[in-house]
């Protein structure tokens, strides 16, 4: 048979955006006929969450795949144009200082792999939710996240040509001690059921703490002349606002579906607030110590983005559902004056085994710290730097040769102090089936004791090194297993990045001067 | 409370004592200085004497601290309780278990 040629005059009927969305998403849903719904969606019951009406899910963004790809392609075009221009114009020389890139090394090693992990798990949600609305939202987020991973890699690869520490990030993430903090956090979420993951990552990570976790890196970039990262940040911004809306919709949906969901969600919130908050420890030191030009202090950012916007804004709304602020929030608030200092002190003495460098804060930097932290810096942390200054003057550099005791849950060295007492380290000990486990805080201990069967399996880097699973039992063997190259680790002053930077800045200055001379002649 | 899971969920600890053979993990906590960002963890033979543990493990590490003096008198704790280490006794004889935390301060 032959098909009649289409008549040119007859235009195809155009659907409205909303109708197209309905047709392309919900319209594609079907009732299973040869398996049961439980067989088709086998992971929806065991967490105890009750969903009565999947159709009640409000789709916050009525995007279709064709509209979605069109927007994303447009954003990618803009980003890659900036990256080309940056590479051609030797844009890296306009950074505030090569030391700034330590923040981006941490970002590439610690955060970029999380984008990939998020991509994987939102794909899992897109498979396992029984409602087409949340399935499609999860699918879009899954695609966003892999795009974030790729664009971050492409953005930062511009620096890899000239600077250390950026050449082996996926392996760094899997192997290195400080990166087990974000990695184990996400692995913890990946091994949850679909609803807990939604609260862990969709809500706690993407909504509650995103302004403390992700945004500070982008603001740091814009304050320190890092145009590519800043452009990436803008390109991710519209996705992130979609993710935030999804996170908020998710928690409200679960709370509205059944009253029995409320205590389950509350417990997840209690757990995931603290888990995600502990990951922000790395961000806190980045803001206060790694950025040559400061955006704002960790304390200010915690007060603004968490205390003001979340505790006062969000949790007042959630009270309507019977949800209270996360269990250990008071400890986090109390820690805002000490957190970044304690974390940088860890990184400073262990940076011989890291994919970035550290250095003692200069006198001007210390002045800024003491103004930003009037109640704690001069009393508790400046004395340590003064001692280190004397140590350096007599030829030392404080690198700890031993290995730190780690928290069984957050995996950070046990450097945090008792709430309200910055002079006493916080040690919590729990016993489970005859073995003892240590945690760094009330929050981590509570999490451990709720699910000891899970956390006793933690891959703790120090313990693994001592078992000989990381290249060998000695520090040089471990560093080789990390694939650290000359210049990746250690002290910033005199490092490969630092000396190159000084040379390049000198050359650039000489070149400008000679241009000016010619112009004057 | 026990874990919510799809099936049976019972896996061993990834840092149980048997994984270290005749050794065990021991943590030392310098409680009167913040020079060390956190307590320090060692892998030590359970049959090691306190004298060896002190001389071969603690002192070489602690000398990184310019204020450390191996000769000063110290007080000790073992999971919070006062503790008197004996040079000739092994870690096991002293009651130091796998992953235990030993605290120390310069005596007043
Ligand atoms: Fe992302
Ligand atoms: Fe996101
Ligand atoms: Zn912890």
JSON list of N, CA, C and O in Angstrom, two decimals, chain A residues 461-474 477-478 481, chain B residues 19-20 43:
[
{"chain": "A", "resi": 461, "resn": "UNK", "atom": "N", "xyz": [39.34, 4.99, 56.27]},
{"chain": "A", "resi": 461, "resn": "UNK", "atom": "CA", "xyz": [40.67, 4.99, 55.64]},
{"chain": "A", "resi": 461, "resn": "UNK", "atom": "C", "xyz": [41.81, 4.58, 56.57]},
{"chain": "A", "resi": 461, "resn": "UNK", "atom": "O", "xyz": [42.66, 3.80, 56.18]},
{"chain": "A", "resi": 462, "resn": "UNK", "atom": "N", "xyz": [41.80, 5.07, 57.81]},
{"chain": "A", "resi": 462, "resn": "UNK", "atom": "CA", "xyz": [42.91, 4.75, 58.71]},
{"chain": "A", "resi": 462, "resn": "UNK", "atom": "C", "xyz": [42.94, 3.26, 59.02]},
{"chain": "A", "resi": 462, "resn": "UNK", "atom": "O", "xyz": [43.99, 2.62, 58.99]},
{"chain": "A", "resi": 463, "resn": "UNK", "atom": "N", "xyz": [41.78, 2.69, 59.27]},
{"chain": "A", "resi": 463, "resn": "UNK", "atom": "CA", "xyz": [41.71, 1.26, 59.58]},
{"chain": "A", "resi": 463, "resn": "UNK", "atom": "C", "xyz": [42.13, 0.44, 58.36]},
{"chain": "A", "resi": 463, "resn": "UNK", "atom": "O", "xyz": [42.80, -0.58, 58.48]},
{"chain": "A", "resi": 464, "resn": "UNK", "atom": "N", "xyz": [41.72, 0.90, 57.19]},
{"chain": "A", "resi": 464, "resn": "UNK", "atom": "CA", "xyz": [42.09, 0.18, 55.96]},
{"chain": "A", "resi": 464, "resn": "UNK", "atom": "C", "xyz": [43.59, 0.24, 55.71]},
{"chain": "A", "resi": 464, "resn": "UNK", "atom": "O", "xyz": [44.19, -0.73, 55.27]},
{"chain": "A", "resi": 465, "resn": "UNK", "atom": "N", "xyz": [44.19, 1.40, 55.99]},
{"chain": "A", "resi": 465, "resn": "UNK", "atom": "CA", "xyz": [45.64, 1.51, 55.86]},
{"chain": "A", "resi": 465, "resn": "UNK", "atom": "C", "xyz": [46.31, 0.51, 56.79]},
{"chain": "A", "resi": 465, "resn": "UNK", "atom": "O", "xyz": [47.21, -0.24, 56.39]},
{"chain": "A", "resi": 466, "resn": "UNK", "atom": "N", "xyz": [45.84, 0.46, 58.03]},
{"chain": "A", "resi": 466, "resn": "UNK", "atom": "CA", "xyz": [46.45, -0.45, 59.01]},
{"chain": "A", "resi": 466, "resn": "UNK", "atom": "C", "xyz": [46.21, -1.92, 58.67]},
{"chain": "A", "resi": 466, "resn": "UNK", "atom": "O", "xyz": [46.95, -2.79, 59.10]},
{"chain": "A", "resi": 467, "resn": "UNK", "atom": "N", "xyz": [45.18, -2.19, 57.89]},
{"chain": "A", "resi": 467, "resn": "UNK", "atom": "CA", "xyz": [44.97, -3.58, 57.46]},
{"chain": "A", "resi": 467, "resn": "UNK", "atom": "C", "xyz": [45.80, -3.90, 56.22]},
{"chain": "A", "resi": 467, "resn": "UNK", "atom": "O", "xyz": [45.78, -5.02, 55.72]},
{"chain": "A", "resi": 468, "resn": "UNK", "atom": "N", "xyz": [46.49, -2.89, 55.71]},
{"chain": "A", "resi": 468, "resn": "UNK", "atom": "CA", "xyz": [47.35, -3.12, 54.55]},
{"chain": "A", "resi": 468, "resn": "UNK", "atom": "C", "xyz": [46.61, -3.08, 53.22]},
{"chain": "A", "resi": 468, "resn": "UNK", "atom": "O", "xyz": [47.13, -3.51, 52.19]},
{"chain": "A", "resi": 469, "resn": "UNK", "atom": "N", "xyz": [45.39, -2.51, 53.24]},
{"chain": "A", "resi": 469, "resn": "UNK", "atom": "CA", "xyz": [44.59, -2.53, 52.00]},
{"chain": "A", "resi": 469, "resn": "UNK", "atom": "C", "xyz": [44.79, -1.32, 51.10]},
{"chain": "A", "resi": 469, "resn": "UNK", "atom": "O", "xyz": [44.09, -1.16, 50.10]},
{"chain": "A", "resi": 470, "resn": "UNK", "atom": "N", "xyz": [45.71, -0.44, 51.46]},
{"chain": "A", "resi": 470, "resn": "UNK", "atom": "CA", "xyz": [45.87, 0.80, 50.69]},
{"chain": "A", "resi": 470, "resn": "UNK", "atom": "C", "xyz": [47.30, 0.92, 50.17]},
{"chain": "A", "resi": 470, "resn": "UNK", "atom": "O", "xyz": [47.97, 1.94, 50.36]},
{"chain": "A", "resi": 471, "resn": "UNK", "atom": "N", "xyz": [47.75, -0.10, 49.50]},
{"chain": "A", "resi": 471, "resn": "UNK", "atom": "CA", "xyz": [49.07, -0.04, 48.88]},
{"chain": "A", "resi": 471, "resn": "UNK", "atom": "C", "xyz": [50.18, -0.57, 49.77]},
{"chain": "A", "resi": 471, "resn": "UNK", "atom": "O", "xyz": [51.27, -0.86, 49.29]},
{"chain": "A", "resi": 472, "resn": "UNK", "atom": "N", "xyz": [49.93, -0.66, 51.05]},
{"chain": "A", "resi": 472, "resn": "UNK", "atom": "CA", "xyz": [50.96, -1.13, 51.99]},
{"chain": "A", "resi": 472, "resn": "UNK", "atom": "C", "xyz": [50.80, -0.41, 53.29]},
{"chain": "A", "resi": 472, "resn": "UNK", "atom": "O", "xyz": [50.06, 0.58, 53.38]},
{"chain": "A", "resi": 473, "resn": "UNK", "atom": "N", "xyz": [51.46, -0.89, 54.34]},
{"chain": "A", "resi": 473, "resn": "UNK", "atom": "CA", "xyz": [51.23, -0.33, 55.66]},
{"chain": "A", "resi": 473, "resn": "UNK", "atom": "C", "xyz": [51.97, 0.99, 55.95]},
{"chain": "A", "resi": 473, "resn": "UNK", "atom": "O", "xyz": [51.67, 1.64, 56.94]},
{"chain": "A", "resi": 474, "resn": "UNK", "atom": "N", "xyz": [52.91, 1.40, 55.10]},
{"chain": "A", "resi": 474, "resn": "UNK", "atom": "CA", "xyz": [53.67, 2.61, 55.44]},
{"chain": "A", "resi": 474, "resn": "UNK", "atom": "C", "xyz": [53.14, 3.81, 54.66]},
{"chain": "A", "resi": 474, "resn": "UNK", "atom": "O", "xyz": [52.51, 3.66, 53.61]},
{"chain": "A", "resi": 477, "resn": "UNK", "atom": "N", "xyz": [54.03, 4.18, 50.90]},
{"chain": "A", "resi": 477, "resn": "UNK", "atom": "CA", "xyz": [53.28, 3.24, 50.05]},
{"chain": "A", "resi": 477, "resn": "UNK", "atom": "C", "xyz": [51.85, 3.73, 49.82]},
{"chain": "A", "resi": 477, "resn": "UNK", "atom": "O", "xyz": [51.31, 3.60, 48.73]},
{"chain": "A", "resi": 478, "resn": "UNK", "atom": "N", "xyz": [51.28, 4.29, 50.88]},
{"chain": "A", "resi": 478, "resn": "UNK", "atom": "CA", "xyz": [49.91, 4.79, 50.76]},
{"chain": "A", "resi": 478, "resn": "UNK", "atom": "C", "xyz": [49.88, 5.98, 49.79]},
{"chain": "A", "resi": 478, "resn": "UNK", "atom": "O", "xyz": [49.01, 6.06, 48.92]},
{"chain": "A", "resi": 481, "resn": "UNK", "atom": "N", "xyz": [49.92, 4.77, 46.38]},
{"chain": "A", "resi": 481, "resn": "UNK", "atom": "CA", "xyz": [48.61, 4.19, 46.04]},
{"chain": "A", "resi": 481, "resn": "UNK", "atom": "C", "xyz": [47.59, 5.28, 45.73]},
{"chain": "A", "resi": 481, "resn": "UNK", "atom": "O", "xyz": [46.69, 5.11, 44.93]},
{"chain": "B", "resi": 19, "resn": "UNK", "atom": "N", "xyz": [40.91, -9.04, 62.01]},
{"chain": "B", "resi": 19, "resn": "UNK", "atom": "CA", "xyz": [41.54, -8.58, 60.77]},
{"chain": "B", "resi": 19, "resn": "UNK", "atom": "C", "xyz": [42.96, -8.07, 61.00]},
{"chain": "B", "resi": 19, "resn": "UNK", "atom": "O", "xyz": [43.68, -7.79, 60.05]},
{"chain": "B", "resi": 20, "resn": "UNK", "atom": "N", "xyz": [43.35, -7.92, 62.27]},
{"chain": "B", "resi": 20, "resn": "UNK", "atom": "CA", "xyz": [44.67, -7.39, 62.58]},
{"chain": "B", "resi": 20, "resn": "UNK", "atom": "C", "xyz": [45.60, -8.46, 63.15]},
{"chain": "B", "resi": 20, "resn": "UNK", "atom": "O", "xyz": [46.67, -8.14, 63.67]},
{"chain": "B", "resi": 43, "resn": "UNK", "atom": "N", "xyz": [48.56, 0.89, 65.22]},
{"chain": "B", "resi": 43, "resn": "UNK", "atom": "CA", "xyz": [48.37, -0.56, 65.18]},
{"chain": "B", "resi": 43, "resn": "UNK", "atom": "C", "xyz": [49.53, -1.16, 65.97]},
{"chain": "B", "resi": 43, "resn": "UNK", "atom": "O", "xyz": [50.69, -0.95, 65.62]}
]
